[in-house]
């Protein structure tokens, strides 16, 4: 997809694989990729005057949450773009910037999920009938286009939807930051630009723009 982006591929392109042999998640983590799950990427061309491209992570999350909910599973969002069901991870979303494009990759456990990870994972099939990957992909593409259009008019509707589908305010969190440090605190919502607000002991707050977040 990156090469297609460099060569001028149009926004709205979607590419789906039946399976992957070297799927990756955030920070280079391996993403198990058997057939029957969804592995798909799309391309967004960034335009002047739009919200920060980083906030496309929220767009991807709310679109995927809506799509999953149509197939009988109600996930919870965790910042910035994880979908959890009963605390177990259902999907992965990865953003890559290529010149004026953002490539958004989705990996969704539809029919299968790994059981030997250091964190809990789940699948749609563990809670409801697993949809056909192509049917799910078409549903996701339609919903994503709608949320992308809203995002272009301003991040507020996306932020509001994300908060409505996330864990409650005051949920205890640990944030692991890019420099290797970590902070414990309570979820204080999102700022106007979609960054995580972490309320620390003593009443101070920290605004986090990048990092891994874990529920305590």
mmCIF file of C-alpha atoms in Angstrom, residues 79 173-191 194-211 213:
data_model
loop_
_atom_site.group_PDB
_atom_site.id
_atom_site.type_symbol
_atom_site.label_atom_id
_atom_site.label_comp_id
_atom_site.label_asym_id
_atom_site.label_seq_id
_atom_site.Cartn_x
_atom_site.Cartn_y
_atom_site.Cartn_z
ATOM 1 C CA UNK A 79 -7.206 4.879 23.668
ATOM 2 C CA UNK A 173 -4.992 3.332 33.623
ATOM 3 C CA UNK A 174 -1.286 2.897 33.109
ATOM 4 C CA UNK A 175 0.269 4.811 30.223
ATOM 5 C CA UNK A 176 3.614 3.586 28.897
ATOM 6 C CA UNK A 177 5.304 6.403 27.043
ATOM 7 C CA UNK A 178 7.713 6.425 24.118
ATOM 8 C CA UNK A 179 10.692 7.250 26.369
ATOM 9 C CA UNK A 180 10.121 4.059 28.371
ATOM 10 C CA UNK A 181 8.571 5.755 31.390
ATOM 11 C CA UNK A 182 5.084 5.036 32.667
ATOM 12 C CA UNK A 183 2.361 6.931 34.497
ATOM 13 C CA UNK A 184 -0.523 5.589 36.559
ATOM 14 C CA UNK A 185 -3.687 7.611 36.895
ATOM 15 C CA UNK A 186 -7.366 7.919 36.145
ATOM 16 C CA UNK A 187 -8.940 8.427 32.738
ATOM 17 C CA UNK A 188 -9.948 12.063 32.424
ATOM 18 C CA UNK A 189 -11.343 11.938 28.891
ATOM 19 C CA UNK A 190 -9.855 13.356 25.704
ATOM 20 C CA UNK A 191 -8.748 16.903 25.009
ATOM 21 C CA UNK A 194 -8.157 13.676 20.869
ATOM 22 C CA UNK A 195 -5.166 13.311 23.208
ATOM 23 C CA UNK A 196 -5.603 11.265 26.381
ATOM 24 C CA UNK A 197 -6.062 13.157 29.640
ATOM 25 C CA UNK A 198 -4.592 11.251 32.586
ATOM 26 C CA UNK A 199 -5.397 12.506 36.075
ATOM 27 C CA UNK A 200 -2.471 11.856 38.399
ATOM 28 C CA UNK A 201 -2.415 11.427 42.156
ATOM 29 C CA UNK A 202 -2.607 14.804 43.837
ATOM 30 C CA UNK A 203 -4.854 16.318 41.198
ATOM 31 C CA UNK A 204 -2.352 17.101 38.444
ATOM 32 C CA UNK A 205 -3.157 16.077 34.872
ATOM 33 C CA UNK A 206 -1.006 14.875 32.012
ATOM 34 C CA UNK A 207 -1.968 15.069 28.351
ATOM 35 C CA UNK A 208 -0.641 12.078 26.421
ATOM 36 C CA UNK A 209 -0.277 12.221 22.646
ATOM 37 C CA UNK A 210 1.491 8.883 22.077
ATOM 38 C CA UNK A 211 1.982 5.713 24.087
ATOM 39 C CA UNK A 213 -2.428 2.443 27.590
#
